[in-house]
Tab-separated table of C-alpha atoms and ligand atoms in Angstrom:
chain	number	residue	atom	x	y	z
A	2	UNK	CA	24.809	-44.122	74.828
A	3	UNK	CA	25.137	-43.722	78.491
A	4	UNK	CA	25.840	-46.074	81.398
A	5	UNK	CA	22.400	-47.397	81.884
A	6	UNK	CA	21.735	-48.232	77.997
A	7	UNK	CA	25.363	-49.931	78.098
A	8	UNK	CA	24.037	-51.908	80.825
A	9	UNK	CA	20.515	-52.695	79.206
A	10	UNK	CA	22.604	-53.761	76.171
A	11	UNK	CA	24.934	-56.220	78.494
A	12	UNK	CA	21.603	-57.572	80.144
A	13	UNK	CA	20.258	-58.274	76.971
A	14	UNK	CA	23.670	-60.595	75.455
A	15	UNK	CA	23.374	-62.393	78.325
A	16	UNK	CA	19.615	-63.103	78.736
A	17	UNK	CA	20.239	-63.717	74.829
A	18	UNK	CA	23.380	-66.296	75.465
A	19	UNK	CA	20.610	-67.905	78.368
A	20	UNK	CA	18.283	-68.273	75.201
A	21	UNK	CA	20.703	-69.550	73.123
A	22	UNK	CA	22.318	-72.513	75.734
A	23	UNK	CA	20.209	-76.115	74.894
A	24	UNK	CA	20.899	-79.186	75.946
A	25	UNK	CA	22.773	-80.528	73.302
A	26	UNK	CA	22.359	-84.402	72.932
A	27	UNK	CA	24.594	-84.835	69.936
A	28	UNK	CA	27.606	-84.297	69.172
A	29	UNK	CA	29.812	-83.703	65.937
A	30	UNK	CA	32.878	-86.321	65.995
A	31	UNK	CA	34.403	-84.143	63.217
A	32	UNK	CA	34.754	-80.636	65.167
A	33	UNK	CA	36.466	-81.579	68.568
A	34	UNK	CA	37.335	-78.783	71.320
A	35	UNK	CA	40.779	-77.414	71.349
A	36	UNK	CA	43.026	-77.953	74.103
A	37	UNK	CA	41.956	-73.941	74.706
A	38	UNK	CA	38.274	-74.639	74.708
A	39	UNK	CA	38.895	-77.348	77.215
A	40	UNK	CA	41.071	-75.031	79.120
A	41	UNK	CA	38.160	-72.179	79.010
A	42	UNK	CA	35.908	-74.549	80.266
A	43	UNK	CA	37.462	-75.765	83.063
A	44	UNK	CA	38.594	-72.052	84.069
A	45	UNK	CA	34.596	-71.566	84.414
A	46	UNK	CA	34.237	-74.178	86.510
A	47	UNK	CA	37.283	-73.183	88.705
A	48	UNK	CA	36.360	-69.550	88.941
A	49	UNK	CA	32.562	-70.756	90.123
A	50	UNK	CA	31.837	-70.220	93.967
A	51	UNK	CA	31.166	-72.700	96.554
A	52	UNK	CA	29.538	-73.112	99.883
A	53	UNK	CA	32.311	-71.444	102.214
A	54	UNK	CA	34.856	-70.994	99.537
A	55	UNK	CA	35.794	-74.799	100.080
A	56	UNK	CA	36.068	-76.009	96.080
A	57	UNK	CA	34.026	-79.134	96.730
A	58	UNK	CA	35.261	-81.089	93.492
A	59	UNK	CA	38.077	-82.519	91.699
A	60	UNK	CA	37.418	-81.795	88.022
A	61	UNK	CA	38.180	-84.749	85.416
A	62	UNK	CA	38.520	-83.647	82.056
A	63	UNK	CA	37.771	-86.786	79.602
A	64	UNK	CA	38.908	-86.162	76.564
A	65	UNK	CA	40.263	-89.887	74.717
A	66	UNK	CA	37.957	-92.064	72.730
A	67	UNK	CA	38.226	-94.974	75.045
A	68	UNK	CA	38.053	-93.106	78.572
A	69	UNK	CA	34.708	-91.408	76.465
A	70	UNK	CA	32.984	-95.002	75.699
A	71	UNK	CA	33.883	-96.014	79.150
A	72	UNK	CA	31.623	-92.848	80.354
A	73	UNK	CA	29.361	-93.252	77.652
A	74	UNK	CA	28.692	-96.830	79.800
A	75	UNK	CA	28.381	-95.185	83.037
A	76	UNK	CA	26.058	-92.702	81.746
A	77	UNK	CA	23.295	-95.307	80.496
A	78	UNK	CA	24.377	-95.273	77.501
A	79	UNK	CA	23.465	-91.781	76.552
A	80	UNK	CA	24.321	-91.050	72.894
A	81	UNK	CA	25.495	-86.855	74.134
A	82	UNK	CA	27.839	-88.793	76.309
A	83	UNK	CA	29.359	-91.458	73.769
A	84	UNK	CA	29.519	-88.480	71.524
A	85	UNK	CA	30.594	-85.725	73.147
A	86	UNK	CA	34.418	-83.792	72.531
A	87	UNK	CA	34.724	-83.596	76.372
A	88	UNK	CA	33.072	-84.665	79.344
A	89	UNK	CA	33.485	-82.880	82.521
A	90	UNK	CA	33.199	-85.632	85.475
A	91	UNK	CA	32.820	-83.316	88.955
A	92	UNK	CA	33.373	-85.732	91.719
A	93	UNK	CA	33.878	-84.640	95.374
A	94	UNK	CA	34.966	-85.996	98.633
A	95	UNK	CA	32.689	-87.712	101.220
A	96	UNK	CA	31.495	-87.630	104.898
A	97	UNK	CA	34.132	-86.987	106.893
A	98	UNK	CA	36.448	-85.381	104.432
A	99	UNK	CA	34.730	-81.853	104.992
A	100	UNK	CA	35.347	-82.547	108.931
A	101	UNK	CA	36.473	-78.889	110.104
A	102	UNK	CA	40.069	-80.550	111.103
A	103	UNK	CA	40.221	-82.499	107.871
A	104	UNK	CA	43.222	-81.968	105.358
A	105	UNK	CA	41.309	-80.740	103.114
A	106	UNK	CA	39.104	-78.239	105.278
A	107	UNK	CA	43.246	-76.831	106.700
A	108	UNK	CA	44.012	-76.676	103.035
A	109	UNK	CA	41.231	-74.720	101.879
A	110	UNK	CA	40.260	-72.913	104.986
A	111	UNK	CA	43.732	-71.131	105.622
A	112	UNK	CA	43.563	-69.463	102.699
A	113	UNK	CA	41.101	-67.038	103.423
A	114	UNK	CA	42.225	-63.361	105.356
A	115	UNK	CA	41.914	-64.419	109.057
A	116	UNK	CA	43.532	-67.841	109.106
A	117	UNK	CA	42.575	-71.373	109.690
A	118	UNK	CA	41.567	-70.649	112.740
A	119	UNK	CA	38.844	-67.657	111.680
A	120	UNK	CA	37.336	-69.918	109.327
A	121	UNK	CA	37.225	-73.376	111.476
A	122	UNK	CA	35.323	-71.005	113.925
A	123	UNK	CA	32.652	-69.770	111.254
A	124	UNK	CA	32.640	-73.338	109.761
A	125	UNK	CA	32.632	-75.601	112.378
A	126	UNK	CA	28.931	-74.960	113.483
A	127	UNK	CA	27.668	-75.569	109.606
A	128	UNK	CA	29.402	-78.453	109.210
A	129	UNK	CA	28.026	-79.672	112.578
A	130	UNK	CA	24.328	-79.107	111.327
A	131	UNK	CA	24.985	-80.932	107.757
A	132	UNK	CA	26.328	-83.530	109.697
A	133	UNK	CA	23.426	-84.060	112.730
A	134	UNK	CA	21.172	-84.082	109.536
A	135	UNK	CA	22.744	-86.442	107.113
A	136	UNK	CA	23.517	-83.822	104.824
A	137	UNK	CA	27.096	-83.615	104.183
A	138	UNK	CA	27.281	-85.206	100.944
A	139	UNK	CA	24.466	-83.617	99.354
A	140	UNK	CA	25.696	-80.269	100.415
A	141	UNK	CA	28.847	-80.849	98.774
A	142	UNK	CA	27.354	-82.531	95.542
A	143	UNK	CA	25.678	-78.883	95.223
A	144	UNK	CA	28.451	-77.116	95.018
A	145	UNK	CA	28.935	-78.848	91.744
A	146	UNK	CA	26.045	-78.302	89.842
A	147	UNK	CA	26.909	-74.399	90.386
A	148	UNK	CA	30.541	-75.497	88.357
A	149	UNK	CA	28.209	-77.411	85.706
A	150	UNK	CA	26.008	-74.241	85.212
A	151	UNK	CA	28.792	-72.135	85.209
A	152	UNK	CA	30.995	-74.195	82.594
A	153	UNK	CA	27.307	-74.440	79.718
A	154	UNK	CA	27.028	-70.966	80.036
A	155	UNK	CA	30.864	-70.344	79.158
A	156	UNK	CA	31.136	-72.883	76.851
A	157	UNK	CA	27.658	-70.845	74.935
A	158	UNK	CA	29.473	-67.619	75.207
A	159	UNK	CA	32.497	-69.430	73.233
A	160	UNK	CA	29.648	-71.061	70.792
A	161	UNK	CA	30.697	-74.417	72.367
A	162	UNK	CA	27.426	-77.095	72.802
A	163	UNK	CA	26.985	-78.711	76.050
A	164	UNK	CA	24.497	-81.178	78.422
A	165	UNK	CA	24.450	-81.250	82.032
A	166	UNK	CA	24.111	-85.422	82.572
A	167	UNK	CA	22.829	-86.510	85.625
A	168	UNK	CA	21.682	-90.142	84.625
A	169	UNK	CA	24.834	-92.060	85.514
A	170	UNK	CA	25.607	-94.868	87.643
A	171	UNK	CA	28.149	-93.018	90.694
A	172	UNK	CA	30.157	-96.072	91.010
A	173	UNK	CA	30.998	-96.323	87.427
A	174	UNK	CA	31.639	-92.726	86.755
A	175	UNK	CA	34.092	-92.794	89.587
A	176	UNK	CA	35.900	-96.196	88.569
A	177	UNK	CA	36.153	-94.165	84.890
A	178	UNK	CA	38.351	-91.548	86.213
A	179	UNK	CA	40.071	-94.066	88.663
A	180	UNK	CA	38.494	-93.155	92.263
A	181	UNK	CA	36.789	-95.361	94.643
A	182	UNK	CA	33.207	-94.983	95.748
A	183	UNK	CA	32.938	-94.822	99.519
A	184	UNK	CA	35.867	-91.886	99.695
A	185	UNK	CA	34.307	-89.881	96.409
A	186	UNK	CA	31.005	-89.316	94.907
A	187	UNK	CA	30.096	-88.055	91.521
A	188	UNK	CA	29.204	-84.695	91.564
A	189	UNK	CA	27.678	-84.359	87.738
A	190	UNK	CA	28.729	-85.156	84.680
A	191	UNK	CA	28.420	-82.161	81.835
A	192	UNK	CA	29.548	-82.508	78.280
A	193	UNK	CA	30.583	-80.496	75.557
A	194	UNK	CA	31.487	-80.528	72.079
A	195	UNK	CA	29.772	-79.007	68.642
A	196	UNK	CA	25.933	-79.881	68.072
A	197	UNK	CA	25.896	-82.447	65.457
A	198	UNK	CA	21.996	-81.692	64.666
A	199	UNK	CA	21.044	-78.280	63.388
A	200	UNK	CA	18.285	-76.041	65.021
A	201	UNK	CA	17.639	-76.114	68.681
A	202	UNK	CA	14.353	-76.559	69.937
A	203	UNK	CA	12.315	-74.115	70.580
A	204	UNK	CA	13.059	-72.890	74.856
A	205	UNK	CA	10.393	-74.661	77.147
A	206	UNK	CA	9.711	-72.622	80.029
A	207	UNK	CA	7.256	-71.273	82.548
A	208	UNK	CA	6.586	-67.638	82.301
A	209	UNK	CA	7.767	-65.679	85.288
A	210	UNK	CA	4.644	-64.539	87.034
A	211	UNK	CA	4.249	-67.984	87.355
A	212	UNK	CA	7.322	-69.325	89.222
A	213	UNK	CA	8.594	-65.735	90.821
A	214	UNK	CA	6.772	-63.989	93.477
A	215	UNK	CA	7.617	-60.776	94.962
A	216	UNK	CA	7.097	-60.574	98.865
B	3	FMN	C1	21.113	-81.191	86.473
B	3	FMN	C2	20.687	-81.606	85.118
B	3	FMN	C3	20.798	-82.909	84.727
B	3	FMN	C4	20.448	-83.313	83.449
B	3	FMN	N1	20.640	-84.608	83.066
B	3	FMN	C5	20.377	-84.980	81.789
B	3	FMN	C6	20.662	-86.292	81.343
B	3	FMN	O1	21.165	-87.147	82.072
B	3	FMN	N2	20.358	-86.598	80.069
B	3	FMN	C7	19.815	-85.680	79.213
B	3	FMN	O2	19.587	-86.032	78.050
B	3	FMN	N3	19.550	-84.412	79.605
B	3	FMN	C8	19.818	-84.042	80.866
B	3	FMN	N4	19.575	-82.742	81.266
B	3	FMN	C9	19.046	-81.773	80.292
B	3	FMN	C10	17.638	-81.283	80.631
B	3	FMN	O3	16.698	-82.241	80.280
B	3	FMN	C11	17.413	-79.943	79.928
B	3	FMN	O4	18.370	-79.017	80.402
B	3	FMN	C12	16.014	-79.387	80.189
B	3	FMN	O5	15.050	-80.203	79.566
B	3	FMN	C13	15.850	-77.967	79.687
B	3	FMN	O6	16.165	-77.860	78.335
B	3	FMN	P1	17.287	-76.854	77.777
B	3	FMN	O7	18.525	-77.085	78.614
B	3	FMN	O8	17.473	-77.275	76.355
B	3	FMN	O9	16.772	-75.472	77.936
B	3	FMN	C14	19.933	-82.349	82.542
B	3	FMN	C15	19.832	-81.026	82.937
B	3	FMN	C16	20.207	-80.643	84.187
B	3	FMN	C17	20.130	-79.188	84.569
């Protein structure tokens, strides 16, 4: 087998693990994730890129039965919440915290080859145009659904279950991992665990010609 068919064959495990990933909306109480599984999945999400390398979230990892039930509330009620092994809350700063002198921005931005300085001078103009628009907040709840994607499609490839969850009340969320609305925002909420109900339904989508164009 050469190079090419080697790379046919790792297109096809992944377009096959793609297939495979469902929103999972049950979970089995009796097969929880290991404190590896958990580790695995939150390795996905850190390893995942973001708008200007900046790491928009804070990752929660809820794991207990009570902090679960609490999220299960915040999530209207949603049965793959209440029953899931883990939930994965991304929340990220607000507003101003992305300001290009902002802790956070120093913190993140003087990490890159350059300096602060490099970056605040390639940032500063985005951040000024998200900000004139109203967009800050949005741009950095983004960056989190790339982390959500990211973690289902790891957790599949470690035959690990999973639900992105975007009905939730912000405020709640945040007072269930103990920050403050106004500061933070939820990014998304995804959950994992081990399907509790057997076969998948079948994959609902459009066929390509129909949502792809080539120009
Ligand atoms: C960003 C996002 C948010 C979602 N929020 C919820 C949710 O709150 N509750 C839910 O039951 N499913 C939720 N889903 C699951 C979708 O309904 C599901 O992914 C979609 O119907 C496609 O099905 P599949 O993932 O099984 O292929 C969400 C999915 C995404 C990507």
């Amino acid at each position: 087998m050469g190079p090419k068919d080697s790379l046919a064959v790792a297109r096809e495990r992944f377009l096959e693990l793609m297939r495979d990933r469902y929103a999972c909306k049950l979970y089995d109480p009796a097969r929880p994730l290991d404190d590896a599984e958990v580790r695995f999945i939150l390795e996905c999400a850190r390893l995942s890129p973001s708008s200007f390398g900046i790491e928009h979230w804070r990752l929660f990892a809820v794991r207990s039965p009570s902090a679960i039930a609490l999220l299960a509330d915040a999530c209207l009620d949603q049965d793959a919440v209440r029953t899931a092994s883990l939930a994965v809350v991304a929340a990220t700063p607000t507003g101003t915290a992305f300001a290009p002198d902002s802790a956070l921005v120093r913190q993140r931005g003087s990490r890159f080859p350059g300096g602060l300085d490099v970056f605040v001078a390639d940032y500063r103009g985005y951040y000024e145009f998200l900000s004139r628009n109203g967009l800050v907040d949005h741009w950095a709840r983004a960056q989190c659904y790339i982390a959500c994607a990211n973690m289902m499609t790891g957790a599949r490839a470690a035959g690990i279950d999973s639900c992105a969850i975007e009905g939730f009340e912000d405020e709640r969320v945040l007072a269930a991992v103990g920050l403050k609305s106004g500061p933070w925002q939820t990014g998304i909420v995804t959950v994992f665990g081990h399907a509790a109900d057997a076969a998948p339904r079948e994959k609902i989508r459009m066929p390509l010609d129909e949502i792809a164009s080539y120009l």
